[in-house]
Coordinates of C-alpha atoms in Angstrom, one line a residue:
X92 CA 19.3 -47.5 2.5
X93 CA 16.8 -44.4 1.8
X94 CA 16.8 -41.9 4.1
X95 CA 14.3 -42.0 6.5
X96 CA 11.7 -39.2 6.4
X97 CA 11.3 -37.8 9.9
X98 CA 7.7 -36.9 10.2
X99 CA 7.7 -35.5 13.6
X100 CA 10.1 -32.5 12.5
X101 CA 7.5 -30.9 10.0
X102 CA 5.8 -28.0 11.0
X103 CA 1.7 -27.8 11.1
X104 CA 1.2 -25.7 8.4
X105 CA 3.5 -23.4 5.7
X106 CA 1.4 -20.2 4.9
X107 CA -1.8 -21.1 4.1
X108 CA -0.6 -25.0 3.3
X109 CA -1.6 -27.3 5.6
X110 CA 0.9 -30.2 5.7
X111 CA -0.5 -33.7 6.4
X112 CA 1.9 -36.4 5.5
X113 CA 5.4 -37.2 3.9
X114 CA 5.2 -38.4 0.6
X115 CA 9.1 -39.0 -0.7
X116 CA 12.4 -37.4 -1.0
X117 CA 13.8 -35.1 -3.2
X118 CA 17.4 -34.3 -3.9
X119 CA 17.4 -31.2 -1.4
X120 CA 14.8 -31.7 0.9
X121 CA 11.3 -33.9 2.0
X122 CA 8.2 -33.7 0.1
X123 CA 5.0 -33.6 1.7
X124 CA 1.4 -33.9 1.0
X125 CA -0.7 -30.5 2.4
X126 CA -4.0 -29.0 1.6
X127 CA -4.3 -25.8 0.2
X128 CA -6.8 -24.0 2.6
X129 CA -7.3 -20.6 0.1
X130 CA -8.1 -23.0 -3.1
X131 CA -9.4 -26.2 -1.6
X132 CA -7.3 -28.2 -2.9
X133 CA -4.3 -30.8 -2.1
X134 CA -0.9 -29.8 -3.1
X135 CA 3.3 -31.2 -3.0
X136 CA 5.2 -29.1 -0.9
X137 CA 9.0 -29.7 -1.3
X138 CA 11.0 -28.8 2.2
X139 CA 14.5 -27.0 0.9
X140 CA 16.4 -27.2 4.2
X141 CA 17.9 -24.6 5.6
X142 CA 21.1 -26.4 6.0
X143 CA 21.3 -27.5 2.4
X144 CA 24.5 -27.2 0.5
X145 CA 22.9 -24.7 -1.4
X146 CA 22.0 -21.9 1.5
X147 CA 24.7 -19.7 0.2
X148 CA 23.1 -19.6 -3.4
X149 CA 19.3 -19.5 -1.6
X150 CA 18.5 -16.3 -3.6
X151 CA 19.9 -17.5 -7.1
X152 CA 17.2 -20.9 -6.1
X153 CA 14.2 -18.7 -5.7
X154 CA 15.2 -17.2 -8.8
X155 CA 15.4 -20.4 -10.9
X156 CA 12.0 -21.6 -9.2
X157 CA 10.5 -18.7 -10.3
X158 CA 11.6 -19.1 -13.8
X159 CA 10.4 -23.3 -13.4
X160 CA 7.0 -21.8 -12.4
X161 CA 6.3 -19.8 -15.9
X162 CA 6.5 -23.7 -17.7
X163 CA 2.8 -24.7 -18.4
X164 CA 2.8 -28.0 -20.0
X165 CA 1.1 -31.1 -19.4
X166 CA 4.3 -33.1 -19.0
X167 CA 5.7 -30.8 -16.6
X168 CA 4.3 -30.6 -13.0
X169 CA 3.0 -27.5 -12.5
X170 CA 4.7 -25.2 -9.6
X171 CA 2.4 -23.1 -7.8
X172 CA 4.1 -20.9 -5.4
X173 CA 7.4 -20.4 -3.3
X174 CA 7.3 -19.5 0.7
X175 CA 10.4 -18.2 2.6
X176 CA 10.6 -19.7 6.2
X177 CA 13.6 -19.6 9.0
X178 CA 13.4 -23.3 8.9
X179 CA 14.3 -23.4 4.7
X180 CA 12.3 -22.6 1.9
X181 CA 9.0 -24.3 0.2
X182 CA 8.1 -25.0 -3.2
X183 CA 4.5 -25.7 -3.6
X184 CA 3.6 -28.0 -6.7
X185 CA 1.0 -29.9 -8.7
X186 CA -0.1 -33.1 -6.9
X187 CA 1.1 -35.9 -9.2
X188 CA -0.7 -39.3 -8.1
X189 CA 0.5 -42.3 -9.8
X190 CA 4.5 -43.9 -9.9
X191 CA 7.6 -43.1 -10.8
X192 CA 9.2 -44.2 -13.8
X193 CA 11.6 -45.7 -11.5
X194 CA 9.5 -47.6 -9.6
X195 CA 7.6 -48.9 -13.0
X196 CA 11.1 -50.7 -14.0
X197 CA 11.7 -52.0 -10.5
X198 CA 8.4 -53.7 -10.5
X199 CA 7.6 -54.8 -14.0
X200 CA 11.3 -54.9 -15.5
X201 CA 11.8 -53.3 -19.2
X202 CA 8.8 -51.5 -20.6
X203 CA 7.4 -52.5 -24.1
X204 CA 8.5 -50.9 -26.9
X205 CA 5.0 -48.6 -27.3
X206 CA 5.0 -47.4 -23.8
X207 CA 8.7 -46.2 -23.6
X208 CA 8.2 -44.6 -26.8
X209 CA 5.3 -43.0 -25.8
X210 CA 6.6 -41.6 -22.4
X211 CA 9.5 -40.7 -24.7
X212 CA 7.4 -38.4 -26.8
X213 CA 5.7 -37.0 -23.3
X214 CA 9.0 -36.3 -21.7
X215 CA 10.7 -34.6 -24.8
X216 CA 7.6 -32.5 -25.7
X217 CA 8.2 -30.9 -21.8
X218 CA 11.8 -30.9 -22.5
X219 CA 11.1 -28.5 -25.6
X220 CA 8.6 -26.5 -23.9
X221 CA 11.2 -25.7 -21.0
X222 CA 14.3 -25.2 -23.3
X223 CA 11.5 -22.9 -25.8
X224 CA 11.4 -20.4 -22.1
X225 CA 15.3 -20.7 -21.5
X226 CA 14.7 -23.1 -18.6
X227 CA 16.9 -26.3 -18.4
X228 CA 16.4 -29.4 -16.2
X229 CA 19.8 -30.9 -15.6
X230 CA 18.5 -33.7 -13.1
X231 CA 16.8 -35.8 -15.2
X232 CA 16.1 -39.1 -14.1
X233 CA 13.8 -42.0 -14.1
X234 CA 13.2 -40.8 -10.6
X235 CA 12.1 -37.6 -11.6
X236 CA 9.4 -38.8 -13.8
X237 CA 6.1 -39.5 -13.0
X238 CA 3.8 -41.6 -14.7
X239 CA 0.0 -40.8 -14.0
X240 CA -2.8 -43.5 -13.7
X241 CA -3.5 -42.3 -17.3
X242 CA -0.4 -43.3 -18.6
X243 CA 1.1 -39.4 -18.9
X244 CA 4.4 -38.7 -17.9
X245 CA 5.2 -35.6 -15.5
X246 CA 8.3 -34.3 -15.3
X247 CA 9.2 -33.8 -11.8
X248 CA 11.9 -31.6 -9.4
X249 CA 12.7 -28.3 -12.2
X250 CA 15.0 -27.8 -8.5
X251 CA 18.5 -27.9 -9.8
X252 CA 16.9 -26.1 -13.3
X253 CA 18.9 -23.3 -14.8
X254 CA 18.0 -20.3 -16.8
X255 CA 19.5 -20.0 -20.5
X256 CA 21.3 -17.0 -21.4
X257 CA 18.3 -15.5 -23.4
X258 CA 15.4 -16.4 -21.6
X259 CA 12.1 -14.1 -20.9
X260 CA 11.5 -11.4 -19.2
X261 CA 15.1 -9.6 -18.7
X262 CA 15.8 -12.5 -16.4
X263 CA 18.9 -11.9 -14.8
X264 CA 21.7 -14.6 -16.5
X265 CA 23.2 -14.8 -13.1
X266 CA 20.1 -17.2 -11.6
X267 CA 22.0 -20.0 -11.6
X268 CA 22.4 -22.7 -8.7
X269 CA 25.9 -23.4 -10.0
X270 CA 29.0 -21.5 -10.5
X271 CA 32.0 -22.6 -12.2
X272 CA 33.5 -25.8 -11.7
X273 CA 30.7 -26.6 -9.5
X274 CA 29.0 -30.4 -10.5
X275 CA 25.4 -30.5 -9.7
X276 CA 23.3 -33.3 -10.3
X277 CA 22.8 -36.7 -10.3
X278 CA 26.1 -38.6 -10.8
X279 CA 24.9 -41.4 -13.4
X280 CA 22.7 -39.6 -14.9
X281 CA 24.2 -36.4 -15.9
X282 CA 26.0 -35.7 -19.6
X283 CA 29.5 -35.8 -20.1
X284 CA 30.1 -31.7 -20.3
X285 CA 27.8 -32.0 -16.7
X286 CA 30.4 -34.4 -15.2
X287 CA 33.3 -32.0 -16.7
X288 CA 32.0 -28.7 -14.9
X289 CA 31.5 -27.1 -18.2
X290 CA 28.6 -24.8 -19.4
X291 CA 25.7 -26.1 -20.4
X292 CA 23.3 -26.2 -22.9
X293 CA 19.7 -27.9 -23.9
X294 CA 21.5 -30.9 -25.0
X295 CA 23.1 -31.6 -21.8
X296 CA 19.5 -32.6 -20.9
X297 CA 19.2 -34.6 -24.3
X298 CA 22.1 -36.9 -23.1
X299 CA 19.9 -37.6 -19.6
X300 CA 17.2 -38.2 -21.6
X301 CA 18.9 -40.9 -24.0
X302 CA 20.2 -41.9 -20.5
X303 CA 16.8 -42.4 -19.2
X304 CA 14.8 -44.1 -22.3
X305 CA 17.8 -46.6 -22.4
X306 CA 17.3 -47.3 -18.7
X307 CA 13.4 -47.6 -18.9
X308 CA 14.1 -50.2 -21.8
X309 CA 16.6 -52.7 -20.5
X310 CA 16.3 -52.3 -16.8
X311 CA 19.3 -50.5 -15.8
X312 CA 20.9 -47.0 -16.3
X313 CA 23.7 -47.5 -18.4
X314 CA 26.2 -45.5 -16.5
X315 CA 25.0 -46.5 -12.6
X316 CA 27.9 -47.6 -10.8
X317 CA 29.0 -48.7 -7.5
X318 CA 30.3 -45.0 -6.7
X319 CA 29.6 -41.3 -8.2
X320 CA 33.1 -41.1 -8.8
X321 CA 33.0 -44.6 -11.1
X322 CA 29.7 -43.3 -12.8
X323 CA 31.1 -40.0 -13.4
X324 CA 34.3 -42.4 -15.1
X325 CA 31.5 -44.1 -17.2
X326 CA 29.7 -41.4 -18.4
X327 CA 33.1 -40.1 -19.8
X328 CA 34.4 -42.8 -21.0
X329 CA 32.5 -45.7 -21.7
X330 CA 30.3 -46.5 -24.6
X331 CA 27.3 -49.0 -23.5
X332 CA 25.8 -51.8 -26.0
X333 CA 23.6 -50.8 -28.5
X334 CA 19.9 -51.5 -27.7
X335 CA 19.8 -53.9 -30.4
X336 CA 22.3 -56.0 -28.6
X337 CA 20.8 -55.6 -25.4
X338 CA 17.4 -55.8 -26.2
X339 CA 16.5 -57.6 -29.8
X340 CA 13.6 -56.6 -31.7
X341 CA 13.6 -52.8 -30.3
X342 CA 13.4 -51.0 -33.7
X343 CA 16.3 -49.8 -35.1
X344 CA 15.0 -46.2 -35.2
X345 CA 14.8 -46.1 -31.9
X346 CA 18.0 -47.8 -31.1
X347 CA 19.5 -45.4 -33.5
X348 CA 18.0 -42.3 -32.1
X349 CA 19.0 -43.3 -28.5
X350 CA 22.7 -43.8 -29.8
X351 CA 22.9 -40.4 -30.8
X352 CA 21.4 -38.8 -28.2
X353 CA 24.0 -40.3 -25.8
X354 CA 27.0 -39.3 -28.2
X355 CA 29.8 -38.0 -25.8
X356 CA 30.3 -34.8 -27.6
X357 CA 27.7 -32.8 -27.7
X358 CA 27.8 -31.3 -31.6
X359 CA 27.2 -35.3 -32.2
X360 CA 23.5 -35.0 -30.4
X361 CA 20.0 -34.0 -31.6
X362 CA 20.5 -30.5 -31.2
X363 CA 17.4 -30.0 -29.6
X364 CA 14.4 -31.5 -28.0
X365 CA 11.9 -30.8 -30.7
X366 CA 14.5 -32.9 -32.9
X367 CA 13.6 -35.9 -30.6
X368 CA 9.8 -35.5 -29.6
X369 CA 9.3 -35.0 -33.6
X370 CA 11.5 -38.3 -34.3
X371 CA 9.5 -40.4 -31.3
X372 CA 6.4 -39.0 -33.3
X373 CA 7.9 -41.1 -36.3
X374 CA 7.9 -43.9 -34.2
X375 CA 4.3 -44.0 -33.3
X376 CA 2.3 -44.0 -36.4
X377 CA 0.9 -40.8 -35.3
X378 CA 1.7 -37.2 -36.9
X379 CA 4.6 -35.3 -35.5
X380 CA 3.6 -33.0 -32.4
X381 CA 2.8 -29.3 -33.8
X382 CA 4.9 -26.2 -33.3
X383 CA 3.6 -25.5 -29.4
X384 CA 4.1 -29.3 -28.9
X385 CA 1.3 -29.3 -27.1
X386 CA -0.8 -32.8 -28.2
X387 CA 2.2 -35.1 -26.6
X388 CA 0.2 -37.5 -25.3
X389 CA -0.7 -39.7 -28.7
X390 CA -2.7 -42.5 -29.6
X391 CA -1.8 -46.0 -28.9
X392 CA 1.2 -46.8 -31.3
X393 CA 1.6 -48.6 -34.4
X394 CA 5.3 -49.8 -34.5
X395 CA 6.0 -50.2 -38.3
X396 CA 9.3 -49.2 -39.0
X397 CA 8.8 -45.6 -40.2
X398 CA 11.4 -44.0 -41.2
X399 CA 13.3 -41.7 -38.9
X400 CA 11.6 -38.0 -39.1
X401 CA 14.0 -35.8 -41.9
X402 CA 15.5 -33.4 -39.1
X403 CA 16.7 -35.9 -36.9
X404 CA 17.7 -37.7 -40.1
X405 CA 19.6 -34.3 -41.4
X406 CA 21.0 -33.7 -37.8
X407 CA 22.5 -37.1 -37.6
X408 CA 24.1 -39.0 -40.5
X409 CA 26.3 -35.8 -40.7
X410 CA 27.2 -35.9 -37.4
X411 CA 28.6 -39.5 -38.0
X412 CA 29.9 -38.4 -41.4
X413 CA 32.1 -35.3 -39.6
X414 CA 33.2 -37.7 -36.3
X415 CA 34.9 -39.8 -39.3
X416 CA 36.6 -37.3 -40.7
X417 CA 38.0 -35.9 -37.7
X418 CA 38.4 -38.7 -35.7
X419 CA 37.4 -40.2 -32.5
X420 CA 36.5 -38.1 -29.1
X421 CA 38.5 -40.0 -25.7
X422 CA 38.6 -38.5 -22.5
X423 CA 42.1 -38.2 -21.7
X424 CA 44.2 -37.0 -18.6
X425 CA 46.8 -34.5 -18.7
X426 CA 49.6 -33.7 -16.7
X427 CA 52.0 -30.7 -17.5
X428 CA 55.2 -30.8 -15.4
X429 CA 57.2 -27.8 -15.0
X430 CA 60.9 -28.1 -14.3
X431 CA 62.3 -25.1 -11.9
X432 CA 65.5 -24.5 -9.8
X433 CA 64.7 -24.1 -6.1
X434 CA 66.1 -20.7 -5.0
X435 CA 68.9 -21.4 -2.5
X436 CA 67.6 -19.4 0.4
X437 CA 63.9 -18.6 -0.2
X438 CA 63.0 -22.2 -2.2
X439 CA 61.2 -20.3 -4.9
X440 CA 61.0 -21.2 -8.4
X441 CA 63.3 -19.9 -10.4
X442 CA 64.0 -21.0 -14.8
X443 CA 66.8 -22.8 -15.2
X444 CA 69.6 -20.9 -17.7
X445 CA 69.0 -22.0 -21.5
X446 CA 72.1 -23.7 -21.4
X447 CA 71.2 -25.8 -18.1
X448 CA 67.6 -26.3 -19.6
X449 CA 68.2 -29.0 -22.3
X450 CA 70.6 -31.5 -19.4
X451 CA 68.0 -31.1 -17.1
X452 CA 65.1 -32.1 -19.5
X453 CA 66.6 -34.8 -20.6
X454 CA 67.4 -36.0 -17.4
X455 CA 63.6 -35.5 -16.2
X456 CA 62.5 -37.1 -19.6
X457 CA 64.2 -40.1 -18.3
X458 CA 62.1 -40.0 -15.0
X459 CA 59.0 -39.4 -16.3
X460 CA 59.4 -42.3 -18.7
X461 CA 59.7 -44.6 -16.1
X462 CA 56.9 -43.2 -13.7
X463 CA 54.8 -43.4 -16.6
X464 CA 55.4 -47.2 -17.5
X465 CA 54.6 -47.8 -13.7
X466 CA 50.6 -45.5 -13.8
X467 CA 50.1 -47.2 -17.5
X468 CA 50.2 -43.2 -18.7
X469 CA 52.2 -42.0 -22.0
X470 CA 54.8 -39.5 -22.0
X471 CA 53.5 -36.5 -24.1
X472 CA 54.8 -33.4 -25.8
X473 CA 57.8 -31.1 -24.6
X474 CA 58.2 -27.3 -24.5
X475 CA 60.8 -25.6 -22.9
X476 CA 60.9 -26.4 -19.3
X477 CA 57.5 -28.5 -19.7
X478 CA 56.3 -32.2 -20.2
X479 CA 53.2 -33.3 -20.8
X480 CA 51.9 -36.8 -19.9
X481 CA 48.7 -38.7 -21.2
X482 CA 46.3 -41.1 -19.2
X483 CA 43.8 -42.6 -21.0
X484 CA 46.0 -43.3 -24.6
X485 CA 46.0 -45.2 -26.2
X486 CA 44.0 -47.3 -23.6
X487 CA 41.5 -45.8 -21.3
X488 CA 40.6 -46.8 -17.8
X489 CA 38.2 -45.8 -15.2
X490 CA 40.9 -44.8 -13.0
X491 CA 42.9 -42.6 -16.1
X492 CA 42.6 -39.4 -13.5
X493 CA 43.5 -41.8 -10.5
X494 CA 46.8 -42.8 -11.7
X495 CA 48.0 -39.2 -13.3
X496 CA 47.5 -37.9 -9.7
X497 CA 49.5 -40.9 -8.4
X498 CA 52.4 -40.0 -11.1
X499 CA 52.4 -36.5 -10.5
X500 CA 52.8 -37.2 -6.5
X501 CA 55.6 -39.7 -7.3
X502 CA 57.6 -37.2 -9.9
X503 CA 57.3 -34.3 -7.4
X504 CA 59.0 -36.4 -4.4
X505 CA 61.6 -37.4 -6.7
X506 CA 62.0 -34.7 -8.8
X507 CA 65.4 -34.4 -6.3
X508 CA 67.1 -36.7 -8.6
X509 CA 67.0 -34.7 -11.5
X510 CA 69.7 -32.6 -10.8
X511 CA 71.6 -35.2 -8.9
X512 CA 73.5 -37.1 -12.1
X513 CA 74.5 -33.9 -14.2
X514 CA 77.6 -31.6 -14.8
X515 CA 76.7 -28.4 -13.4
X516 CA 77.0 -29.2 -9.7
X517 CA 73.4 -30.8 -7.3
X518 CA 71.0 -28.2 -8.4
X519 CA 68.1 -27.8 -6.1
X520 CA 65.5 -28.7 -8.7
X521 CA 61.7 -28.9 -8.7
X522 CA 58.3 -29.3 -10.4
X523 CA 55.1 -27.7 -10.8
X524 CA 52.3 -29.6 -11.3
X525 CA 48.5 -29.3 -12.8
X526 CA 46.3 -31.5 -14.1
X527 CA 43.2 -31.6 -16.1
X528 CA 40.3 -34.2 -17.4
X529 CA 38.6 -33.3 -20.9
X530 CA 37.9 -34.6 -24.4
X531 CA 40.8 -35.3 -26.9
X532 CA 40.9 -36.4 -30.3
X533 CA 42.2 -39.3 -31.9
X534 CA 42.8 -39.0 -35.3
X535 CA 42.2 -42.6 -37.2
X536 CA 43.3 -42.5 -40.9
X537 CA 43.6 -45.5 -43.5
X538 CA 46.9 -46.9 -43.3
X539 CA 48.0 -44.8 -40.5
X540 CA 48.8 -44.6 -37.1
X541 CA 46.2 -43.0 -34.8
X542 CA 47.4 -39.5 -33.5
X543 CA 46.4 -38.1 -30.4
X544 CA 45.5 -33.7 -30.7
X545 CA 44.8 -32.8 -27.1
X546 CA 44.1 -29.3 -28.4
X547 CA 43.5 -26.5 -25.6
X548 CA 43.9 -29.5 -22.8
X549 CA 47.6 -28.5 -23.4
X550 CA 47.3 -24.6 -23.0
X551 CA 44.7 -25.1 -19.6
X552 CA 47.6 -27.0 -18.0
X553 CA 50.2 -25.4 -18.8
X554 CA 48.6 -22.2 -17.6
X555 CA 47.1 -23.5 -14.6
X556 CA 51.1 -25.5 -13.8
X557 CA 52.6 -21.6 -14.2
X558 CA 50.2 -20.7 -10.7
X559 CA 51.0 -24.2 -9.2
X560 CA 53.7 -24.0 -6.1
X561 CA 56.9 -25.9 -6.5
X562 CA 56.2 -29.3 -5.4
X563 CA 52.5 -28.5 -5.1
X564 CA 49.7 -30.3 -8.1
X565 CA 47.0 -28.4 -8.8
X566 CA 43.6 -29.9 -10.4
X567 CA 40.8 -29.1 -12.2
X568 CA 37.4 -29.2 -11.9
X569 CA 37.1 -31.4 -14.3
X570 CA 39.4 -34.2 -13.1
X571 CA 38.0 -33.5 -9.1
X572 CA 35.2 -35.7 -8.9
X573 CA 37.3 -38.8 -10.3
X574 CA 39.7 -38.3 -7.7
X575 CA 38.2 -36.9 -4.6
X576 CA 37.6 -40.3 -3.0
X577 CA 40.7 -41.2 -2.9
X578 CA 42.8 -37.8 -2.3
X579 CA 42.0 -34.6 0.1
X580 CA 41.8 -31.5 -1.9
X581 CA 41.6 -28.1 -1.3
X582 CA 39.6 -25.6 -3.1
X583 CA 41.2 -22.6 -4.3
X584 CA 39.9 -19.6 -6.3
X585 CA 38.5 -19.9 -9.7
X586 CA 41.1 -18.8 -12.3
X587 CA 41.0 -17.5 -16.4
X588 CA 42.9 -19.9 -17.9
X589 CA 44.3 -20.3 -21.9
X590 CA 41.9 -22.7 -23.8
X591 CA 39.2 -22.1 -21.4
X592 CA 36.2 -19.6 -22.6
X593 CA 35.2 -18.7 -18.7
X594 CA 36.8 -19.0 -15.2
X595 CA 38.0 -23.0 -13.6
X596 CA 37.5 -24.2 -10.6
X597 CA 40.9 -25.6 -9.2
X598 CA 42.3 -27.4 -6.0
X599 CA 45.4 -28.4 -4.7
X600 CA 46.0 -31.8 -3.8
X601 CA 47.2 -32.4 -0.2
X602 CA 47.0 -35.6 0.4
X603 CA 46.2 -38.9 -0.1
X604 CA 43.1 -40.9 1.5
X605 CA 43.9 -43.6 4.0
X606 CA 41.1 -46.3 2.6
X607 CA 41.2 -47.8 6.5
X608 CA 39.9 -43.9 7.6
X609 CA 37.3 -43.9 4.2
X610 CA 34.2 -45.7 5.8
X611 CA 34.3 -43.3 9.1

């Protein structure tokens, strides 16, 4: 159900802005209609409410709307100026008439070929313009989209944008609305390094956008589930059809180009958003856009099968060549255990003698085996006193992060029996537990089995495990928004960890979520 928009709580008038009527609902806040009293003119002023999520970051917000406001493009709605008020902030905007791009699939189902193409080209050329000034999006949508009575596409909401490191003006690389770890956006729409917590570049907004022109051409996001936690599994896991199995007839080009820019890793993408507008250009019959990008809106399409523009070409069919070579990209689950003795008075974690170390791990191999078999995970690699498990090889499921949790709770309850079976007496024995969601690779060769490499997912766990408690799990960023439905977490302090280039966002897992208590 949307959110109704309570009228009666608006003020009369913001500044000079007179407000008049509500007009929709943006991710932070109500948008309303108002007339500009110095200009003359009606404006879309966007309510930031005071009690947002995002009061604590308010300065870093004005910031990044500032930055927003320096784009001057014809698909990007124009912002116009920013007012501070006790009741929240106001962002004052270009009034865009027409519908969303949302809306135009709800009523009239799939758009033609021409007309998605040549939104494409309208969206991508704003896309480059913004990314050009250091400015990304990161909440692009078909919501966020309007499309004029003229047929022009507007991109919408620059709220949740970020400044690039190296953008004008000495602007400070702190104006950021997110900070490590933290997941802003829209759930089914966001890329894969988005879902992950991880830093962000211009073609994080590529992957919405391939998100977006595959939604406006069957119907239906391809990653829209019934949850954000089960989109979020989606978008880093699943592959959808090709749009030539979807939708037959779309050109291949274009079914091409919209497979690559929703490649999971991000090397695989166009590398930039000139790269697309320039390849949508190829698609029109019309000449690619010029440097500035500026002539996006282009004449009504011939769709001959062109071929695909030489840079996306050159960008591509490597890309394909390389993920060969090296092998696949699957999300995987990790879970490093480390085996400690209990001190006998205080209960701290203490190593185990070399000579005790080698019973013991073969007793806890034994354990893990079986608690593996019953989550459907795969024991992993050993190293000293730590084991590794795997969730999400060689099979993946949605619920990869789901189940490693579960396993982890059940090996640190019974990590009692351990001890209980050798030589050297009951040793009070325990285990330290983290866990962490990211890409792995699986190595295919001719004539061979596959082989997992989980690369530097093996050094963040096994750092983040040497902070963990005895008996306490600690999780990433990463693997938090696939679990937090179904286990109460609490945050912690972001930590340096090996493998990782900048700080992670951790919690510790307290308990788990009654499913009766879930709906209340």
């Amino acid at each position: 159900m949307e959110p109704r928009l309570d009228e009666t709580a608006r003020p009369e008038r913001v500044g000079p802005y007179r407000l008049t009527e509500p007009i929709g609902r943006g991710g932070m806040g109500t948008v309303w209609r108002a007339w500009d009293e110095r200009l003359k003119r009606q404006v879309a002023i966007k309510h930031i409410r005071a009690d947002t999520r995002l009061t604590a970051l308010r300065q870093r917000l004005w910031r990044e709307a500032q930055a927003a406001a320096r784009l001057n493009h014809p698909a990007i709605v124009h912002i116009y100026d920013l007012v501070e008020d006790p009741a929240g902030d106001w962002i004052v905007m270009e009034l865009v008439e027409g519908k969303t791009l949302r809306d135009l699939v709800e009523e009239q189902g799939p758009l033609p070929f021409a007309r998605a193409i040549r939104l494409g080209l309208d969206i991508a050329a704003g896309l480059a313009e913004a990314h050009s000034r250091g400015v990304l999006h990161r909440d692009l949508k078909a919501s966020n989209v309007m499309v004029t009575p003229s047929g022009q596409a507007k991109i919408l909401d620059f709220g949740l944008a970020k400044q690039l490191p190296g953008g004008e003006e000495g602007e400070d690389q702190e104006a950021s609305i997110s900070v490590p770890g933290t997941i802003i956006g829209t759930s089914y729409a966001m890329s894969p390094e988005q879902a992950l917590g991880q830093a962000l570049d211009a073609r994080s907004d590529l992957f919405s956008l391939g998100s977006l022109l595959y939604e406006i051409l069957t119907g239906e996001p391809p990653f829209r589930a019934a949850n954000p936690p089960a989109s979020l599994a989606l978008i880093l896991s699943h592959r959808p059809p090709s749009l030539e199995e979807v939708r037959p007839g779309v050109p291949r080009e274009l079914s091409a180009l919209i497979n690559g820019l929703l490649e999971k890793d991000r090397r695989f993408r166009p590398q930039s958003a000139r790269e697309v507008a320039e390849a949508l250009a190829g698609l029109t019959g019309a000449s690619a856009p010029g440097k500035d990008l500026e002539g996006s809106t282009v004449v009504e399409p011939s769709l001959a099968r062109r071929p695909m523009s030489a840079t996306y070409r050159s960008a591509s069919s490597p890309g394909r060549e390389r993920r060969r070579k090296i092998g696949e990209h699957r999300l995987l689950t990790v879970v490093c255990c480390g085996l400690v003795r209990l001190g006998e008075a205080s209960g701290e974690a203490e190593f185990l003698d070399p000579e005790d170390l080698s019973e013991a791990m073969a007793a806890f191999q034994i354990l893990a085996g079986e608690v593996c078999d019953r989550f459907s995970g795969r024991s992993g690699a050993t190293l000293g006193h730590r084991l590794w498990l795997y969730f999400g090889y060689p099979q993946a499921r949605e619920d990869d992060a789901w189940r490693a949790v579960q396993a982890a709770r059940e090996l640190a309850a019974r990590s009692g029996e351990i001890g209980s079976g050798l030589p050297w007496g009951r040793p009070r024995l325990g285990l330290r537990i983290a866990v962490h969601t990211g890409l792995a690779v699986v190595s295919i060769r001719p004539g061979q089995e596959a082989t997992l490499q989980p690369g530097p997912l093996l050094d963040i766990t096994a750092g983040l495990q040497d902070l963990a408690p005895a008996g306490g799990i600690l999780v990433t960023a990463a693997s938090r928004p696939l679990i937090a439905r179904a286990f109460t977490l609490e945050e912690l302090p972001a930590v340096r960890l090996p493998g990782s280039e900048e700080p992670v966002a951790i919690a510790r897992v307290v308990r788990e979520v009654d499913p009766r208590q879930e709906g209340e």
